[in-house]
Amino acid sequence: MKLPIVAYGDPVLKKVCKNVEQTYPDLKQLISDMFDTMYAASGVGLAAPQIGVPIRLFIVDTGADEDGKEGFKKVFINAEIVDESGVEWAFNEGCLSIPDIREDVMRKPNILIKYFDEDWNIHHDKITGMPARVIQHEYDHIEGKLFTDKLSLLRKRMLQSKLDNISKGNVHTEYKMRFPKKKKKR
Ligand code: ZN
C-alpha cells in the first residue's frame, strides 16, 4: 500500500528517531508499504519519518544499472554508522520530501555500518560509492537531518521561498504528499 510522503517543514522530519523494538507491530507490512511508496515515487531510498513514523528504519534500492546488473537493495533497522572514511566527494542530491530541489552535497565515500535486517539478523557491512551515499542520506533522516541542513547559509537563504512553497503544498509531484502548512479547504 502506498503512503503519502511527508513534505519539508513537518516536525517529524526534525526528530531523532527511536530504536525499533523486535515486538513492533506489523513491521514487515510497514516495510512492504515503504517499498511500494518509494517505487511509486521513483526514489532510491526512503526513511520511516518520511511517512510520518519516527523510528530508526530506512530502505534502499538503487535499482539495476545500465548492464542490468542487480541494484543494491536492503532494509536497515536500528542502523549505526560506525565509521566514515575517504576524501569527501560532491553529488547532486534530491529528496522525496523536498521535491524539485537538488543540491550538491559533500560526503565521505566509505562507511562501516551496523544494522539489523528485516529478519533481525545483525550485519556489519563496509559499503562504498553510491550505495554508501544513499545510506548516508537516509541515515541523516533517522537523525532528524535533511540534506538542506548541509548547505551553506547563503545557499539555504536562496532556497527559502522554494522550501516555504513546498511546506504549503505549492509544488507538483507525481506521488501523494502530506504538507505541514497546507491550508485546509473549507
Ligand atoms: Zn531524503
Coordinates of N, CA, C and O and ligand atoms in Angstrom, one line a residue:
M1 N 0.8 -1.2 0.0 CA 0.0 0.0 0.0 C 0.9 1.2 0.0 O 1.8 1.3 0.8
K2 N 0.5 2.2 -0.9 CA 1.3 3.4 -0.9 C 0.9 4.4 0.2 O -0.3 4.5 0.4
L3 N 1.8 5.0 0.8 CA 1.5 6.0 1.8 C 2.0 7.4 1.4 O 2.9 7.5 0.5
P4 N 1.3 8.4 1.9 CA 1.7 9.8 1.5 C 3.1 10.1 2.1 O 3.4 9.7 3.2
I5 N 3.9 10.9 1.4 CA 5.2 11.2 1.8 C 5.1 12.6 2.5 O 4.6 13.6 1.9
V6 N 5.7 12.7 3.7 CA 5.7 13.9 4.4 C 6.6 15.0 3.8 O 7.8 14.7 3.4
A7 N 6.1 16.2 3.6 CA 6.9 17.3 3.0 C 7.8 18.1 4.0 O 7.5 18.1 5.2
Y8 N 8.8 18.7 3.4 CA 9.6 19.6 4.1 C 8.8 20.6 5.1 O 7.8 21.1 4.7
G9 N 9.3 20.7 6.3 CA 8.6 21.6 7.2 C 7.9 20.9 8.3 O 7.5 21.5 9.3
D10 N 7.6 19.6 8.1 CA 6.9 18.8 9.1 C 7.8 18.5 10.2 O 9.0 18.1 10.0
P11 N 7.4 18.7 11.5 CA 8.3 18.5 12.6 C 8.8 17.0 12.7 O 9.9 16.8 13.2
V12 N 8.1 16.1 12.1 CA 8.5 14.7 12.2 C 9.9 14.5 11.5 O 10.7 13.6 11.9
L13 N 10.2 15.3 10.5 CA 11.5 15.2 9.8 C 12.6 15.8 10.6 O 13.8 15.6 10.2
K14 N 12.3 16.4 11.7 CA 13.4 17.0 12.6 C 13.7 16.1 13.8 O 14.5 16.5 14.6
K15 N 12.9 15.0 13.9 CA 13.0 14.2 15.1 C 14.2 13.3 15.0 O 14.4 12.6 14.0
V16 N 14.9 13.1 16.1 CA 15.9 12.0 16.2 C 15.0 10.8 16.5 O 14.3 10.7 17.5
C17 N 15.1 9.8 15.6 CA 14.1 8.7 15.7 C 14.5 7.7 16.8 O 15.6 7.5 17.1
K18 N 13.5 7.0 17.2 CA 13.6 6.0 18.3 C 14.0 4.6 17.7 O 13.5 4.2 16.6
N19 N 14.7 3.8 18.5 CA 15.0 2.4 18.1 C 13.7 1.6 17.9 O 12.7 1.9 18.5
V20 N 13.8 0.7 17.0 CA 12.7 -0.2 16.7 C 12.8 -1.4 17.6 O 13.9 -2.0 17.7
E21 N 11.7 -1.8 18.3 CA 11.7 -3.0 19.1 C 11.3 -4.2 18.3 O 10.6 -4.0 17.3
Q22 N 11.8 -5.3 18.6 CA 11.5 -6.6 17.9 C 10.0 -6.9 17.9 O 9.5 -7.5 17.0
T23 N 9.3 -6.3 18.9 CA 7.9 -6.6 19.0 C 7.1 -5.5 18.3 O 5.8 -5.5 18.4
Y24 N 7.7 -4.6 17.5 CA 7.0 -3.5 16.8 C 5.9 -4.2 16.0 O 6.2 -5.0 15.2
P25 N 4.6 -3.7 16.2 CA 3.5 -4.4 15.4 C 3.6 -4.2 13.9 O 3.9 -3.1 13.4
D26 N 3.4 -5.3 13.2 CA 3.3 -5.2 11.7 C 4.5 -4.6 11.0 O 4.3 -3.8 10.0
L27 N 5.7 -4.8 11.5 CA 6.9 -4.2 10.9 C 7.1 -4.6 9.5 O 7.4 -3.8 8.6
K28 N 6.8 -5.9 9.2 CA 7.0 -6.4 7.8 C 6.1 -5.7 6.8 O 6.4 -5.3 5.7
Q29 N 4.8 -5.5 7.3 CA 3.8 -4.7 6.5 C 4.3 -3.3 6.2 O 4.2 -2.8 5.1
L30 N 4.8 -2.7 7.3 CA 5.3 -1.3 7.2 C 6.4 -1.2 6.2 O 6.4 -0.3 5.3
I31 N 7.3 -2.2 6.2 CA 8.5 -2.2 5.3 C 8.0 -2.4 3.9 O 8.4 -1.7 2.9
S32 N 7.0 -3.3 3.7 CA 6.5 -3.5 2.4 C 5.8 -2.3 1.8 O 5.9 -1.9 0.7
D33 N 5.0 -1.6 2.7 CA 4.4 -0.3 2.3 C 5.4 0.7 1.9 O 5.2 1.5 1.0
M34 N 6.5 0.7 2.7 CA 7.6 1.7 2.3 C 8.2 1.5 1.0 O 8.4 2.4 0.2
F35 N 8.4 0.2 0.6 CA 8.9 -0.1 -0.7 C 7.9 0.3 -1.8 O 8.2 0.9 -2.8
D36 N 6.6 0.0 -1.6 CA 5.6 0.4 -2.5 C 5.6 1.9 -2.7 O 5.5 2.4 -3.9
T37 N 5.7 2.6 -1.6 CA 5.7 4.1 -1.6 C 6.9 4.7 -2.4 O 6.8 5.6 -3.2
M38 N 8.1 4.1 -2.1 CA 9.4 4.5 -2.7 C 9.4 4.3 -4.2 O 9.7 5.1 -5.0
Y39 N 9.0 3.1 -4.6 CA 9.0 2.7 -6.0 C 8.0 3.6 -6.8 O 8.3 4.1 -7.9
A40 N 6.8 3.9 -6.2 CA 5.8 4.7 -6.9 C 6.3 6.1 -7.1 O 5.9 6.8 -8.0
A41 N 7.3 6.6 -6.2 CA 7.8 7.9 -6.3 C 9.2 7.9 -7.0 O 9.8 9.0 -7.1
S42 N 9.5 6.8 -7.6 CA 10.8 6.6 -8.3 C 12.0 7.0 -7.4 O 13.0 7.6 -7.9
G43 N 11.9 6.7 -6.1 CA 13.1 7.0 -5.2 C 14.0 5.9 -5.1 O 13.7 4.7 -5.5
V44 N 15.2 6.1 -4.6 CA 16.2 5.1 -4.3 C 16.4 4.8 -2.8 O 17.1 3.9 -2.5
G45 N 15.7 5.6 -2.0 CA 15.8 5.4 -0.6 C 14.6 6.1 0.1 O 14.0 7.0 -0.5
L46 N 14.2 5.5 1.2 CA 13.1 6.1 2.0 C 13.2 5.8 3.5 O 13.5 4.6 3.8
A47 N 13.1 6.8 4.3 CA 13.2 6.6 5.8 C 11.8 6.7 6.4 O 11.0 7.5 5.9
A48 N 11.6 6.0 7.5 CA 10.3 5.9 8.2 C 9.8 7.3 8.5 O 8.5 7.5 8.3
P49 N 10.6 8.2 9.0 CA 10.0 9.6 9.3 C 9.3 10.2 8.1 O 8.4 11.1 8.2
Q50 N 9.8 9.9 6.9 CA 9.2 10.4 5.7 C 7.8 10.0 5.4 O 7.1 10.6 4.6
I51 N 7.4 8.9 6.1 CA 6.0 8.5 6.0 C 5.3 8.8 7.4 O 4.3 8.3 7.7
G52 N 6.0 9.7 8.2 CA 5.4 10.1 9.4 C 5.6 9.3 10.6 O 5.0 9.4 11.7
V53 N 6.5 8.3 10.5 CA 6.8 7.3 11.6 C 8.2 7.5 12.1 O 9.2 7.1 11.5
P54 N 8.4 8.1 13.3 CA 9.7 8.5 13.8 C 10.5 7.3 14.4 O 10.9 7.3 15.6
I55 N 10.8 6.3 13.6 CA 11.5 5.1 14.1 C 12.8 4.9 13.2 O 12.8 5.4 12.1
R56 N 13.8 4.2 13.8 CA 15.1 4.1 13.1 C 15.0 2.9 12.1 O 15.5 1.8 12.3
L57 N 14.3 3.2 11.0 CA 14.1 2.3 9.9 C 14.2 3.0 8.6 O 13.6 4.1 8.4
F58 N 15.0 2.5 7.6 CA 15.0 3.0 6.3 C 15.3 1.9 5.3 O 15.8 0.8 5.7
I59 N 14.9 2.2 4.1 CA 15.1 1.2 3.0 C 15.9 1.8 1.8 O 15.8 3.1 1.7
V60 N 16.6 1.0 1.1 CA 17.4 1.5 0.0 C 17.2 0.5 -1.2 O 17.2 -0.7 -1.0
D61 N 17.0 1.0 -2.4 CA 17.1 0.2 -3.6 C 17.6 1.1 -4.7 O 16.9 1.9 -5.2
T62 N 18.9 0.9 -5.1 CA 19.5 1.8 -6.1 C 19.1 1.4 -7.5 O 19.4 2.1 -8.5
G63 N 18.3 0.3 -7.6 CA 17.9 -0.1 -9.0 C 19.0 -0.7 -9.8 O 20.2 -0.6 -9.5
A64 N 18.6 -1.5 -10.8 CA 19.5 -2.1 -11.7 C 20.3 -1.1 -12.5 O 19.8 0.0 -12.8
D65 N 21.6 -1.4 -12.8 CA 22.4 -0.4 -13.6 C 22.1 -0.7 -15.1 O 21.3 -1.5 -15.5
E66 N 22.9 0.1 -15.9 CA 22.6 0.0 -17.4 C 22.8 -1.4 -18.0 O 22.2 -1.8 -18.9
D67 N 23.7 -2.1 -17.3 CA 24.0 -3.5 -17.8 C 23.0 -4.5 -17.3 O 23.1 -5.7 -17.5
G68 N 22.0 -4.0 -16.5 CA 21.0 -4.9 -16.0 C 21.5 -5.6 -14.7 O 20.8 -6.5 -14.2
K69 N 22.7 -5.2 -14.2 CA 23.2 -5.8 -13.0 C 22.3 -5.4 -11.8 O 22.0 -4.2 -11.8
E70 N 21.9 -6.3 -11.0 CA 21.0 -6.0 -9.9 C 21.5 -4.9 -9.0 O 22.7 -4.8 -8.7
G71 N 20.6 -4.1 -8.5 CA 21.0 -3.0 -7.7 C 21.2 -3.4 -6.2 O 21.0 -4.5 -5.9
F72 N 21.5 -2.4 -5.4 CA 21.7 -2.6 -4.0 C 20.4 -2.3 -3.3 O 19.9 -1.2 -3.3
K73 N 19.8 -3.4 -2.8 CA 18.5 -3.3 -2.1 C 18.6 -3.9 -0.7 O 18.9 -5.1 -0.6
K74 N 18.3 -3.1 0.3 CA 18.4 -3.6 1.7 C 17.5 -2.8 2.6 O 17.1 -1.6 2.3
V75 N 17.2 -3.4 3.7 CA 16.4 -2.8 4.8 C 17.3 -2.6 6.0 O 18.1 -3.5 6.3
F76 N 17.3 -1.4 6.5 CA 18.2 -1.1 7.7 C 17.3 -0.7 8.9 O 16.6 0.2 8.9
I77 N 17.5 -1.6 9.9 CA 16.8 -1.3 11.2 C 17.8 -1.0 12.3 O 18.8 -1.7 12.4
N78 N 17.6 0.0 13.0 CA 18.5 0.5 14.1 C 19.9 0.6 13.7 O 20.8 0.2 14.4
A79 N 20.1 1.2 12.5 CA 21.4 1.3 11.9 C 22.3 2.3 12.7 O 21.7 3.2 13.3
E80 N 23.5 2.0 12.7 CA 24.5 2.9 13.3 C 25.7 3.0 12.4 O 26.3 2.0 12.1
I81 N 26.0 4.2 11.9 CA 27.2 4.3 11.1 C 28.4 4.4 12.1 O 28.5 5.3 12.9
V82 N 29.3 3.4 12.0 CA 30.4 3.3 13.0 C 31.6 4.1 12.5 O 32.3 4.6 13.4
D83 N 31.8 4.2 11.2 CA 32.9 4.9 10.7 C 32.6 5.4 9.3 O 31.9 4.8 8.5
E84 N 33.2 6.6 9.0 CA 33.2 7.1 7.6 C 34.6 7.5 7.3 O 35.3 8.1 8.1
S85 N 35.0 7.2 6.0 CA 36.4 7.5 5.7 C 36.5 7.8 4.2 O 35.5 7.6 3.4
G86 N 37.7 8.4 3.8 CA 37.9 8.7 2.4 C 37.8 10.2 2.2 O 37.4 11.0 3.1
V87 N 38.1 10.6 1.0 CA 38.0 12.1 0.7 C 36.6 12.4 0.2 O 36.0 11.8 -0.6
E88 N 36.0 13.4 0.9 CA 34.6 13.9 0.6 C 34.4 14.1 -0.9 O 35.3 14.7 -1.5
W89 N 33.3 13.7 -1.4 CA 33.0 14.0 -2.8 C 31.6 14.6 -2.9 O 30.7 14.4 -2.1
A90 N 31.4 15.4 -4.0 CA 30.1 16.1 -4.2 C 29.2 15.2 -5.0 O 29.6 14.6 -6.0
F91 N 27.9 15.2 -4.7 CA 26.9 14.6 -5.6 C 25.6 15.5 -5.4 O 25.3 16.0 -4.4
N92 N 25.0 15.6 -6.6 CA 23.7 16.4 -6.6 C 22.6 15.6 -6.1 O 22.0 14.7 -6.7
E93 N 22.2 15.8 -4.8 CA 21.2 15.0 -4.1 C 19.8 15.6 -4.2 O 19.7 16.9 -4.3
G94 N 18.8 14.8 -4.2 CA 17.5 15.2 -4.1 C 16.8 14.4 -2.9 O 17.5 13.6 -2.3
C95 N 15.6 14.7 -2.6 CA 14.9 14.1 -1.5 C 13.4 14.0 -1.8 O 12.8 15.1 -2.2
L96 N 12.7 12.9 -1.6 CA 11.3 12.8 -1.9 C 10.5 13.8 -1.1 O 9.4 14.2 -1.5
S97 N 11.0 14.2 0.1 CA 10.3 15.2 1.0 C 10.5 16.6 0.5 O 9.9 17.5 1.0
I98 N 11.5 16.8 -0.4 CA 11.8 18.2 -0.9 C 11.8 18.2 -2.4 O 12.9 18.3 -3.0
P99 N 10.6 18.0 -3.0 CA 10.6 17.9 -4.5 C 11.1 19.1 -5.2 O 11.0 20.2 -4.7
D100 N 11.7 18.8 -6.3 CA 12.2 19.9 -7.3 C 13.4 20.7 -6.8 O 13.7 21.7 -7.4
I101 N 14.0 20.2 -5.7 CA 15.2 20.9 -5.3 C 16.4 19.8 -5.3 O 16.2 18.7 -4.8
R102 N 17.4 20.2 -6.0 CA 18.6 19.3 -6.0 C 19.8 20.2 -5.7 O 19.9 21.3 -6.3
E103 N 20.7 19.7 -4.9 CA 21.9 20.5 -4.5 C 23.1 19.6 -4.3 O 22.9 18.4 -3.9
D104 N 24.3 20.1 -4.6 CA 25.5 19.3 -4.3 C 25.7 19.2 -2.8 O 25.7 20.2 -2.1
V105 N 26.0 18.0 -2.4 CA 26.2 17.7 -1.0 C 27.5 16.9 -0.9 O 27.8 16.0 -1.7
M106 N 28.4 17.3 0.0 CA 29.7 16.6 0.2 C 29.5 15.5 1.2 O 29.0 15.7 2.3
R107 N 30.0 14.3 0.9 CA 30.0 13.2 1.9 C 31.3 12.3 1.6 O 31.8 12.3 0.5
K108 N 31.7 11.6 2.7 CA 32.8 10.7 2.5 C 32.3 9.4 1.8 O 31.2 9.0 1.9
P109 N 33.2 8.8 1.0 CA 32.8 7.7 0.2 C 32.6 6.3 0.8 O 32.0 5.4 0.3
N110 N 33.3 6.1 2.0 CA 33.3 4.8 2.6 C 32.6 4.8 3.9 O 32.9 5.7 4.7
I111 N 31.8 3.8 4.2 CA 31.2 3.7 5.5 C 31.3 2.3 6.1 O 31.3 1.3 5.3
L112 N 31.3 2.3 7.4 CA 31.1 1.0 8.1 C 29.8 1.1 8.9 O 29.7 2.1 9.7
I113 N 28.9 0.2 8.6 CA 27.6 0.4 9.3 C 27.1 -0.9 9.9 O 27.3 -2.0 9.4
K114 N 26.5 -0.8 11.1 CA 26.0 -1.9 11.8 C 24.4 -1.7 11.8 O 23.9 -0.6 12.0
Y115 N 23.7 -2.8 11.5 CA 22.3 -2.7 11.4 C 21.6 -4.1 11.5 O 22.3 -5.1 11.4
F116 N 20.3 -4.1 11.7 CA 19.6 -5.3 11.6 C 18.8 -5.3 10.3 O 18.3 -4.3 9.9
D117 N 18.6 -6.5 9.7 CA 17.8 -6.6 8.5 C 16.4 -6.9 8.9 O 16.1 -7.0 10.1
E118 N 15.5 -7.1 8.0 CA 14.0 -7.3 8.3 C 13.8 -8.6 9.1 O 12.7 -8.8 9.6
D119 N 14.8 -9.5 9.1 CA 14.6 -10.8 9.8 C 15.4 -10.7 11.2 O 15.6 -11.7 11.8
W120 N 15.8 -9.5 11.5 CA 16.6 -9.3 12.7 C 17.9 -10.0 12.8 O 18.4 -10.3 13.9
N121 N 18.5 -10.2 11.6 CA 19.9 -10.7 11.6 C 20.8 -9.4 11.7 O 20.5 -8.4 11.0
I122 N 21.8 -9.5 12.5 CA 22.7 -8.3 12.6 C 23.8 -8.4 11.5 O 24.2 -9.4 11.1
H123 N 24.1 -7.2 11.0 CA 25.2 -7.1 10.0 C 26.2 -6.0 10.3 O 25.8 -5.0 10.9
H124 N 27.4 -6.2 9.9 CA 28.4 -5.1 10.0 C 29.0 -5.1 8.6 O 29.7 -6.0 8.1
D125 N 28.6 -4.1 7.8 CA 29.0 -4.0 6.4 C 29.9 -2.8 6.1 O 29.6 -1.7 6.6
K126 N 30.8 -3.1 5.2 CA 31.6 -1.9 4.6 C 30.9 -1.6 3.3 O 30.8 -2.5 2.5
I127 N 30.5 -0.4 3.1 CA 29.8 0.0 1.9 C 30.5 1.2 1.3 O 30.9 2.1 2.0
T128 N 30.6 1.3 0.0 CA 31.3 2.3 -0.7 C 30.5 2.9 -1.9 O 29.6 2.2 -2.4
G129 N 30.9 4.1 -2.3 CA 30.3 4.7 -3.5 C 28.8 5.1 -3.4 O 28.4 5.5 -2.3
M130 N 28.0 4.9 -4.4 CA 26.7 5.4 -4.5 C 25.8 4.7 -3.4 O 25.0 5.5 -2.7
P131 N 25.9 3.4 -3.2 CA 25.0 2.9 -2.1 C 25.3 3.5 -0.7 O 24.4 3.8 0.0
A132 N 26.6 3.8 -0.5 CA 27.0 4.5 0.8 C 26.4 5.9 0.8 O 25.9 6.3 1.9
R133 N 26.4 6.6 -0.3 CA 25.8 7.9 -0.4 C 24.3 7.9 0.0 O 23.8 8.7 0.7
V134 N 23.6 6.9 -0.6 CA 22.2 6.8 -0.3 C 21.9 6.5 1.1 O 21.1 7.1 1.8
I135 N 22.7 5.6 1.7 CA 22.6 5.2 3.1 C 22.8 6.4 4.0 O 22.1 6.7 4.9
Q136 N 23.9 7.2 3.7 CA 24.2 8.4 4.5 C 23.0 9.4 4.5 O 22.7 10.0 5.5
H137 N 22.4 9.6 3.3 CA 21.3 10.5 3.2 C 20.1 9.9 4.1 O 19.5 10.7 4.8
E138 N 19.8 8.6 4.0 CA 18.7 8.1 4.7 C 19.0 8.0 6.2 O 18.1 8.3 7.1
Y139 N 20.2 7.8 6.5 CA 20.7 7.8 7.9 C 20.5 9.1 8.6 O 20.0 9.3 9.7
D140 N 20.8 10.2 7.8 CA 20.5 11.5 8.3 C 19.1 11.7 8.6 O 18.7 12.4 9.6
H141 N 18.2 11.1 7.8 CA 16.7 11.3 8.1 C 16.4 10.7 9.5 O 15.6 11.3 10.3
I142 N 16.9 9.5 9.9 CA 16.6 9.0 11.2 C 17.3 9.8 12.3 O 16.9 9.6 13.5
E143 N 18.2 10.6 12.0 CA 18.9 11.5 12.9 C 18.2 12.9 12.9 O 18.7 13.8 13.6
G144 N 17.1 13.0 12.2 CA 16.4 14.3 12.1 C 17.0 15.4 11.3 O 16.8 16.6 11.4
K145 N 17.9 14.9 10.3 CA 18.6 15.9 9.5 C 18.2 15.7 8.0 O 17.9 14.6 7.5
L146 N 18.2 16.9 7.3 CA 17.9 16.8 5.8 C 19.1 17.3 5.1 O 20.0 18.0 5.7
F147 N 19.2 17.0 3.8 CA 20.4 17.5 3.0 C 20.5 19.0 3.0 O 21.5 19.5 2.9
T148 N 19.3 19.7 3.1 CA 19.3 21.1 3.1 C 20.1 21.7 4.3 O 20.6 22.8 4.3
D149 N 20.1 20.9 5.4 CA 20.9 21.3 6.6 C 22.4 21.4 6.3 O 23.1 22.0 7.1
K150 N 22.8 20.7 5.3 CA 24.2 20.7 5.0 C 24.7 21.8 4.0 O 25.9 21.9 3.7
L151 N 23.7 22.6 3.6 CA 24.1 23.6 2.6 C 24.6 24.9 3.4 O 24.3 25.0 4.6
S152 N 25.3 25.7 2.6 CA 25.7 27.0 3.2 C 24.5 27.9 3.6 O 23.4 27.7 3.0
L153 N 24.7 28.8 4.5 CA 23.6 29.7 4.9 C 23.1 30.5 3.7 O 21.9 30.7 3.5
L154 N 24.0 30.9 2.9 CA 23.7 31.7 1.7 C 22.8 30.9 0.8 O 21.7 31.3 0.3
R155 N 23.2 29.7 0.5 CA 22.5 28.8 -0.4 C 21.1 28.5 0.1 O 20.1 28.5 -0.6
K156 N 21.0 28.3 1.4 CA 19.7 27.9 2.0 C 18.8 29.2 2.0 O 17.6 29.0 1.7
R157 N 19.4 30.3 2.2 CA 18.6 31.6 2.1 C 18.0 31.7 0.7 O 16.9 32.1 0.5
M158 N 18.8 31.4 -0.3 CA 18.4 31.5 -1.7 C 17.2 30.5 -2.0 O 16.4 30.8 -2.9
L159 N 17.2 29.4 -1.3 CA 16.2 28.4 -1.5 C 14.9 28.6 -0.6 O 13.9 27.9 -0.8
Q160 N 15.0 29.5 0.3 CA 14.0 29.6 1.4 C 12.6 29.7 0.8 O 11.7 29.0 1.3
S161 N 12.3 30.5 -0.2 CA 10.9 30.7 -0.6 C 10.4 29.4 -1.3 O 9.3 29.0 -1.2
K162 N 11.4 28.7 -2.0 CA 11.0 27.4 -2.6 C 10.6 26.4 -1.5 O 9.7 25.7 -1.7
L163 N 11.4 26.4 -0.5 CA 11.2 25.5 0.7 C 9.8 25.8 1.3 O 9.0 24.9 1.6
D164 N 9.5 27.1 1.5 CA 8.3 27.5 2.1 C 7.1 27.1 1.2 O 6.1 26.6 1.7
N165 N 7.3 27.2 -0.1 CA 6.2 26.8 -1.0 C 6.0 25.3 -0.9 O 4.9 24.8 -1.0
I166 N 7.1 24.5 -0.7 CA 6.9 23.0 -0.6 C 6.1 22.8 0.7 O 5.1 22.0 0.7
S167 N 6.4 23.4 1.8 CA 5.6 23.2 3.1 C 4.2 23.5 2.9 O 3.3 22.9 3.5
K168 N 3.9 24.5 2.0 CA 2.5 25.0 1.8 C 1.8 24.1 0.8 O 0.6 24.3 0.5
G169 N 2.5 23.2 0.1 CA 1.9 22.4 -0.9 C 1.8 23.0 -2.2 O 1.1 22.5 -3.1
N170 N 2.5 24.1 -2.4 CA 2.6 24.7 -3.8 C 3.7 24.1 -4.6 O 4.7 24.7 -5.0
V171 N 3.5 22.8 -4.9 CA 4.5 22.1 -5.6 C 3.8 20.9 -6.3 O 2.8 20.4 -5.7
H172 N 4.2 20.5 -7.4 CA 3.6 19.4 -8.1 C 4.4 18.1 -8.0 O 5.6 18.2 -8.4
T173 N 3.9 17.0 -7.6 CA 4.6 15.7 -7.6 C 3.7 14.7 -8.2 O 2.5 14.8 -8.2
E174 N 4.3 13.6 -8.7 CA 3.6 12.5 -9.3 C 3.1 11.6 -8.2 O 2.4 10.6 -8.4
Y175 N 3.6 11.8 -7.0 CA 3.2 10.9 -5.8 C 2.5 11.8 -4.8 O 2.6 13.0 -4.8
K176 N 1.8 11.0 -3.9 CA 1.0 11.7 -2.9 C 1.8 12.2 -1.8 O 2.7 11.5 -1.3
M177 N 1.6 13.4 -1.3 CA 2.3 14.0 -0.2 C 1.4 14.6 0.9 O 0.2 14.8 0.6
R178 N 2.0 14.8 2.0 CA 1.3 15.4 3.1 C 2.1 16.7 3.5 O 3.3 16.6 3.8
F179 N 1.4 17.8 3.4 CA 2.1 19.1 3.6 C 1.7 19.8 5.0 O 0.6 19.9 5.3
P180 N 2.8 20.2 5.7 CA 2.5 20.7 7.1 C 1.8 22.0 7.1 O 1.1 22.3 8.0
K181 N 1.9 22.9 6.0 CA 1.3 24.2 6.1 C 0.3 24.4 5.0 O 0.0 25.6 4.7
K182 N -0.3 23.3 4.5 CA -1.3 23.5 3.5 C -2.6 23.9 4.2 O -3.0 23.4 5.2
K183 N -3.2 25.0 3.6 CA -4.5 25.5 4.1 C -5.6 24.5 3.8 O -5.7 24.0 2.7
K184 N -6.4 24.2 4.8 CA -7.5 23.3 4.6 C -8.6 24.0 3.8 O -8.9 25.1 4.1
K185 N -9.1 23.2 2.8 CA -10.3 23.8 2.1 C -11.5 23.8 3.0 O -11.8 22.8 3.6
R186 N -12.2 24.9 2.9 CA -13.4 24.9 3.8 C -14.7 24.6 3.0 O -14.7 24.8 1.8
Ligands
ZN1 ZN 15.6 12.3 1.8

